[in-house]
Tab-separated table of N, CA and C in Angstrom:
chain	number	residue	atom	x	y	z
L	1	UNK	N	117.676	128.070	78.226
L	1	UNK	CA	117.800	127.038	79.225
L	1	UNK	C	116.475	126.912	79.973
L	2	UNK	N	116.377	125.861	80.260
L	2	UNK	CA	114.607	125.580	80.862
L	2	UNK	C	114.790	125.297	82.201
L	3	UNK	N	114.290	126.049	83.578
L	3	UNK	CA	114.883	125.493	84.801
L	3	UNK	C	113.895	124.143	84.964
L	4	UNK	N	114.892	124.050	85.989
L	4	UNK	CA	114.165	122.053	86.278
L	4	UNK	C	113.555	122.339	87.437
L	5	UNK	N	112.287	121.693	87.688
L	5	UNK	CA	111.593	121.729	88.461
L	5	UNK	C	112.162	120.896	89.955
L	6	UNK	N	112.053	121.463	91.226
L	6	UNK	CA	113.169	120.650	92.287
L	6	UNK	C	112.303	120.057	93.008
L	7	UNK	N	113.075	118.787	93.448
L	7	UNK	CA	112.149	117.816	93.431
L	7	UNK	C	111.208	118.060	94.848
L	8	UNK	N	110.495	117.357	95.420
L	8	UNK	CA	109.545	117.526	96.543
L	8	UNK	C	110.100	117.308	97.749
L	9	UNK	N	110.438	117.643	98.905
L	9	UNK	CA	111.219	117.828	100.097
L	9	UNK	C	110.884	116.469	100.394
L	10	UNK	N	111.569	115.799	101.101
L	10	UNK	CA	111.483	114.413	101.626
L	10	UNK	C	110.376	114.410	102.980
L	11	UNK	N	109.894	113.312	103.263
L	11	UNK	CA	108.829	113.282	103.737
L	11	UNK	C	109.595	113.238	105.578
L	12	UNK	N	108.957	112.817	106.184
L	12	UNK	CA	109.400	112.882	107.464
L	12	UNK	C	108.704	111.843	108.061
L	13	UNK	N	109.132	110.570	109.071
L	13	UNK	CA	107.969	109.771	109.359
L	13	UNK	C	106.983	110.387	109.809
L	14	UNK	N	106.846	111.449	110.800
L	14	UNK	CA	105.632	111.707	111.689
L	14	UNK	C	104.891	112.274	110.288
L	15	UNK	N	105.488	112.787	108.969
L	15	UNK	CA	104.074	112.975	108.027
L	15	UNK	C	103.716	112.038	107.356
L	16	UNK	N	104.602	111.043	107.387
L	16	UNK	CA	104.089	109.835	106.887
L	16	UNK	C	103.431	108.620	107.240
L	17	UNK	N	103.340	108.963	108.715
L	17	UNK	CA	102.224	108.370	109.641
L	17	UNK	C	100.938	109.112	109.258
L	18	UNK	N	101.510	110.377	109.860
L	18	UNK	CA	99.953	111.003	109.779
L	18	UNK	C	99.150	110.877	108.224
L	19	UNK	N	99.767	110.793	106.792
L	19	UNK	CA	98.411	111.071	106.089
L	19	UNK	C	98.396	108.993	105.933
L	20	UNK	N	99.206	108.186	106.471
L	20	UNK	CA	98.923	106.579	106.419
L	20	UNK	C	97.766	106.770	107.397
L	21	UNK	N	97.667	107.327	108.291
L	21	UNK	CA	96.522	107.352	108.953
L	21	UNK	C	95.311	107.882	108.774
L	22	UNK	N	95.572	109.422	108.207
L	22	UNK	CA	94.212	109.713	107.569
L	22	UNK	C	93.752	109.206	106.621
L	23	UNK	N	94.120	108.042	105.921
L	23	UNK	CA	94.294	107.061	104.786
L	23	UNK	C	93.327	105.761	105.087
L	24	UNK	N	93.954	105.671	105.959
L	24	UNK	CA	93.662	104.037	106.472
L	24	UNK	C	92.099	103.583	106.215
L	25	UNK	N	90.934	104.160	107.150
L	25	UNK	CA	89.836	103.565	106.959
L	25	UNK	C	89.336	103.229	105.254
L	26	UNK	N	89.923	104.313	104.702
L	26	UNK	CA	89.825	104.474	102.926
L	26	UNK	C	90.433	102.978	102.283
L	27	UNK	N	91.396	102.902	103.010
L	27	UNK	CA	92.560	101.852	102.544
L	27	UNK	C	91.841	100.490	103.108
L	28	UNK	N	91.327	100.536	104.408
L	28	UNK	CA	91.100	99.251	104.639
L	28	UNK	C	89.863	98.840	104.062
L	29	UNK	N	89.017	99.684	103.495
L	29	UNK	CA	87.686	99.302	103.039
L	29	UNK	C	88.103	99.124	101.931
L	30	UNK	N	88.924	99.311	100.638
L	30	UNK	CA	88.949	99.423	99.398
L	30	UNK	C	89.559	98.159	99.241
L	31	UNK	N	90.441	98.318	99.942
L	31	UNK	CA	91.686	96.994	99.898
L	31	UNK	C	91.536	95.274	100.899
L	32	UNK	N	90.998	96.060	101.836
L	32	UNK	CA	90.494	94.886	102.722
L	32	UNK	C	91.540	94.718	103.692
L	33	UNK	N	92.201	95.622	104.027
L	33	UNK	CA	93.576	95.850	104.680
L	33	UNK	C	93.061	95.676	106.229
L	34	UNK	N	93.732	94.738	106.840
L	34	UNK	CA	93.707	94.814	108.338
L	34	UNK	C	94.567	94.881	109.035
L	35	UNK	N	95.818	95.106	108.741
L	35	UNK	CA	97.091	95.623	109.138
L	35	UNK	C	97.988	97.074	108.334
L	36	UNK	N	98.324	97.692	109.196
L	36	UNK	CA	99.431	98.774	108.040
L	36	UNK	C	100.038	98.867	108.949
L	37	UNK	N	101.477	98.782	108.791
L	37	UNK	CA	102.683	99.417	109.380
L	37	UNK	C	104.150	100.160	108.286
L	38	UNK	N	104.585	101.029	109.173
L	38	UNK	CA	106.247	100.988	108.376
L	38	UNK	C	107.084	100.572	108.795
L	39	UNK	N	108.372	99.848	108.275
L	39	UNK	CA	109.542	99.700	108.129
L	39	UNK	C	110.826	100.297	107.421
L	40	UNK	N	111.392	99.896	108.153
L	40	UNK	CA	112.844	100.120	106.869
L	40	UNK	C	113.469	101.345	107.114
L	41	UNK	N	114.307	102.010	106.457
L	41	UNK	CA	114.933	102.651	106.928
L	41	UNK	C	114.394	104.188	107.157
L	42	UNK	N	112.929	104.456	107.037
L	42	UNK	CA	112.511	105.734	107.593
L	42	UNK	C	112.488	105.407	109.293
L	43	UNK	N	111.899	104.220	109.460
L	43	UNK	CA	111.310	104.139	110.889
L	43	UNK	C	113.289	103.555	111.213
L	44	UNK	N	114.556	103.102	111.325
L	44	UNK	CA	115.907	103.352	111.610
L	44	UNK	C	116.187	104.463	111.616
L	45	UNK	N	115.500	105.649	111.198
L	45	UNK	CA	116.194	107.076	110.791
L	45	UNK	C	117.460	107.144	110.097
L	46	UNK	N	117.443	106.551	108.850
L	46	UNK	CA	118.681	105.929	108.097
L	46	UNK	C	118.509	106.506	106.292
L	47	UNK	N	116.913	106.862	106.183
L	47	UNK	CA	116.304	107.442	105.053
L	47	UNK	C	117.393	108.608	104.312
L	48	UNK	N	117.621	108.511	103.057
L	48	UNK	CA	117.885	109.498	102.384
L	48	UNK	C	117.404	109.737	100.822
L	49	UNK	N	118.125	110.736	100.624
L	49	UNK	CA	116.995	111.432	99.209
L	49	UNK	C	116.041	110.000	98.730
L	50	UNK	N	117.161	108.952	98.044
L	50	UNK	CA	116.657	107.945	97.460
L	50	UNK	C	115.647	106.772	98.055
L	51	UNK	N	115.962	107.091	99.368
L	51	UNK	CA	114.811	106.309	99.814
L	51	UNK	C	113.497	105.817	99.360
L	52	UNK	N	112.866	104.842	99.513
L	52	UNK	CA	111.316	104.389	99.313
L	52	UNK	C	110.783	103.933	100.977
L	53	UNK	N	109.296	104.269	100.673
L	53	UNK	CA	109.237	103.918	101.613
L	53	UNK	C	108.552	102.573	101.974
L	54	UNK	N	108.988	101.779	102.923
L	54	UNK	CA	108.682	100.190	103.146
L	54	UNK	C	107.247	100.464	103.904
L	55	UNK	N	106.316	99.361	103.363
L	55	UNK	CA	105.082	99.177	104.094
L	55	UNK	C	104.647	97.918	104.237
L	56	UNK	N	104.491	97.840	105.326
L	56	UNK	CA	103.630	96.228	105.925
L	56	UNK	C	102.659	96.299	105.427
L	57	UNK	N	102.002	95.176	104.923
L	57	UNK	CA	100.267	95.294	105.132
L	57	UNK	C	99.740	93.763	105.343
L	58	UNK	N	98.812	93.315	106.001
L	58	UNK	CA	98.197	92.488	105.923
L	58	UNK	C	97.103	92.725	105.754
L	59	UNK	N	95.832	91.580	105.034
L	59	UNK	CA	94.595	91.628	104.406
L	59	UNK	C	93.477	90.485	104.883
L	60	UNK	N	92.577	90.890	104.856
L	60	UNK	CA	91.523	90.330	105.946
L	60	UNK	C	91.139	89.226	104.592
L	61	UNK	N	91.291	89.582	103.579
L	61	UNK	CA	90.890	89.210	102.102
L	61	UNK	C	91.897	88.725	101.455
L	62	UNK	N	92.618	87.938	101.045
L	62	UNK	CA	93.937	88.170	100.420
L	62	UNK	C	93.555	88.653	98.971
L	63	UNK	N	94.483	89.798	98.064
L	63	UNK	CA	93.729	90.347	96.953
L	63	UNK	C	94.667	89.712	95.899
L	64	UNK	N	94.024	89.845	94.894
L	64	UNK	CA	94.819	89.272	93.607
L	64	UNK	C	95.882	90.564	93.061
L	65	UNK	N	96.840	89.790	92.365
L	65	UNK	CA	98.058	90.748	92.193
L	65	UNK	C	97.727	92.176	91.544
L	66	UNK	N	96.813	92.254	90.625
L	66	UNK	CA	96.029	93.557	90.198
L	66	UNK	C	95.537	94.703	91.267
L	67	UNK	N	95.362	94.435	92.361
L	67	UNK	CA	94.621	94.790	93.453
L	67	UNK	C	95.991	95.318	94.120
L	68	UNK	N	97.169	94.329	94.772
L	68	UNK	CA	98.103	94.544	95.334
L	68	UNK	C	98.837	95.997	95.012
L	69	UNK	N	99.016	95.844	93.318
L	69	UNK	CA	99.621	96.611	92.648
L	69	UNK	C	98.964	97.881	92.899
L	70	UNK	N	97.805	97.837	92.685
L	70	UNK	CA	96.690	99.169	92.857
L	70	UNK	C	97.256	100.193	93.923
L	71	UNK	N	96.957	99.079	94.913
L	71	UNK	CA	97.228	99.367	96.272
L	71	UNK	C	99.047	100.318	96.565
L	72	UNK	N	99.399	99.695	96.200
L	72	UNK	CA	100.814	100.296	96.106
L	72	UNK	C	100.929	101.458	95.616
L	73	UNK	N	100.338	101.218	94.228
L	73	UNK	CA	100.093	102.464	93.298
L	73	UNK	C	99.751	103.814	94.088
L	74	UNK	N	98.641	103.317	94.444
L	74	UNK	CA	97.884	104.283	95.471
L	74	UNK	C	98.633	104.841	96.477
L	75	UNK	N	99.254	104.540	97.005
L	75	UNK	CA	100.220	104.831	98.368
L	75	UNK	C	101.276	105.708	97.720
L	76	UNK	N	101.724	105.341	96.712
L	76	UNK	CA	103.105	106.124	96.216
L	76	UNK	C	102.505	107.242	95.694
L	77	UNK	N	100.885	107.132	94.878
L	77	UNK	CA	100.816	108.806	94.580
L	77	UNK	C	100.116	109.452	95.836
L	78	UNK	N	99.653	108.705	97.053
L	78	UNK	CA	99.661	109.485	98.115
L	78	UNK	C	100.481	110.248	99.109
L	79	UNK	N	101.467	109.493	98.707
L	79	UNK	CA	103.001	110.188	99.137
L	79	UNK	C	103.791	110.869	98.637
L	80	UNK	N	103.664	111.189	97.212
L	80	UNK	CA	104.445	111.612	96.574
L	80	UNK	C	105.700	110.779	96.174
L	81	UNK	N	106.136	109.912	96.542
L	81	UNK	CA	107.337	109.196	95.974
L	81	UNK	C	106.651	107.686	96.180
L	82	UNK	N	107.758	106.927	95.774
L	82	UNK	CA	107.940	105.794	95.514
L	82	UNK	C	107.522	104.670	96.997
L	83	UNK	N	106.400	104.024	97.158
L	83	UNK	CA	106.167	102.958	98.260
L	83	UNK	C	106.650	101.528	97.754
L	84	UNK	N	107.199	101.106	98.718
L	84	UNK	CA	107.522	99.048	98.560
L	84	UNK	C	106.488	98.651	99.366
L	85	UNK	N	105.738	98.020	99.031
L	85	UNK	CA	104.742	96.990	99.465
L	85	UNK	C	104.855	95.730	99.932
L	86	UNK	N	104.648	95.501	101.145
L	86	UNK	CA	105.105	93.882	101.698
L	86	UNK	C	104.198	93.728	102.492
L	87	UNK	N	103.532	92.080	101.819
L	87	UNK	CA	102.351	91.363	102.588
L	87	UNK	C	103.661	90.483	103.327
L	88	UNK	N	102.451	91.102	104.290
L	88	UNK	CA	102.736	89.725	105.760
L	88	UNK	C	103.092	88.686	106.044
L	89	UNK	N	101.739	87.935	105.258
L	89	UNK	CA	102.017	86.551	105.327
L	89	UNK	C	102.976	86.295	104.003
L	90	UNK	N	104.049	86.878	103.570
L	90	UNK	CA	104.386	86.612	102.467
L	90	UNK	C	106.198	86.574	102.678
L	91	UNK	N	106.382	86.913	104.032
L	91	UNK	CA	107.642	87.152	104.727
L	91	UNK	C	108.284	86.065	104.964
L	92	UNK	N	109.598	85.977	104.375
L	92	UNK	CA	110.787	85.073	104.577
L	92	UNK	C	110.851	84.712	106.231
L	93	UNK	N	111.193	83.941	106.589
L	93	UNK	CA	111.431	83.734	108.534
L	93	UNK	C	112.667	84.902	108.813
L	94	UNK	N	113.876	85.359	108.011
L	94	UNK	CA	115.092	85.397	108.562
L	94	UNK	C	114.529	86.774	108.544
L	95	UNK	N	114.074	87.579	107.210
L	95	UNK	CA	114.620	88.691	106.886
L	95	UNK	C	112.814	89.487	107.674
L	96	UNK	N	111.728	88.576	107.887
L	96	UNK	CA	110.597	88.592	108.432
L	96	UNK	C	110.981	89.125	109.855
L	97	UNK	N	111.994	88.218	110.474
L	97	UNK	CA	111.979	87.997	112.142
L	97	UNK	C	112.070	89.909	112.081
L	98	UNK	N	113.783	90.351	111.374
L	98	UNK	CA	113.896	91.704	111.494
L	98	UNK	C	112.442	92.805	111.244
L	99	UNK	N	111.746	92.776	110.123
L	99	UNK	CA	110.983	93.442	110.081
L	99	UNK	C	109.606	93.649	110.784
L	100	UNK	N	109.584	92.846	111.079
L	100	UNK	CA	108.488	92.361	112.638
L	100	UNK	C	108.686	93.320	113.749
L	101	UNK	N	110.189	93.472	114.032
L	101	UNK	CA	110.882	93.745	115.116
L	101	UNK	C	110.925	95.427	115.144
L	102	UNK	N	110.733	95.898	113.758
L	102	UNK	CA	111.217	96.958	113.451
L	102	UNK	C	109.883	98.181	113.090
L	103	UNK	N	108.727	97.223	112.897
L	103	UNK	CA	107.735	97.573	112.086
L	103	UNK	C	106.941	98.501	113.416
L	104	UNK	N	106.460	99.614	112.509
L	104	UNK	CA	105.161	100.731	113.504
L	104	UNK	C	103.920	100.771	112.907
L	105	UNK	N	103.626	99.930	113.607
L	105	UNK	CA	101.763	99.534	113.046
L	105	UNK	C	101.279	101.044	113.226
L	106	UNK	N	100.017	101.140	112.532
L	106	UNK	CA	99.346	102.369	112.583
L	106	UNK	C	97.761	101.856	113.144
């Protein structure tokens, strides 16, 4: 029998502020990022195992979808799990108004 490797302890917002922050200047120069925040249900305290974690971003640049993806990419192996990526200007009014409301800029 082969043991299974267990998976990585779930993150916690205050560590997931802190390395979005030790991140950021990296992030905003590469990406052109002039906004980062979180949402969703880490920042509700509603997160469990399956969770992802939601991220705002807006861009001083807007980047082409190759770039976006990157970007995402990047975040999820900086975290260890799985990031959702959501541009700004790219927000529905209804489901926007909530995440606006909800969001912790960094």
């Amino acid at each position: 029998m082969v043991p299974c490797a267990s998976p990585a302890p779930r993150k916690t917002l205050a560590e997931i502020k802190q390395i979005l922050q030790a991140q950021k200047p990296i992030i905003q120069e590469k990406y052109h990022v002039s906004e980062l925040g979180i949402f969703g249900s880490y920042v509700r305290g509603e997160d469990t195992d399956d969770s992802d974690i939601d991220v705002l971003v807006e861009f001083s640049k807007t980047p082409g979808l190759f770039k976006f993806i990157g970007l995402e990419n990047e975040l999820s192996d900086l975290m260890g799990m799985k990031v959702d990526l959501v541009h700004k200007a790219g927000l529905k009014p209804t489901i926007g108004d909530r995440i606006l409301a909800e969001v912790i800029y960094l």
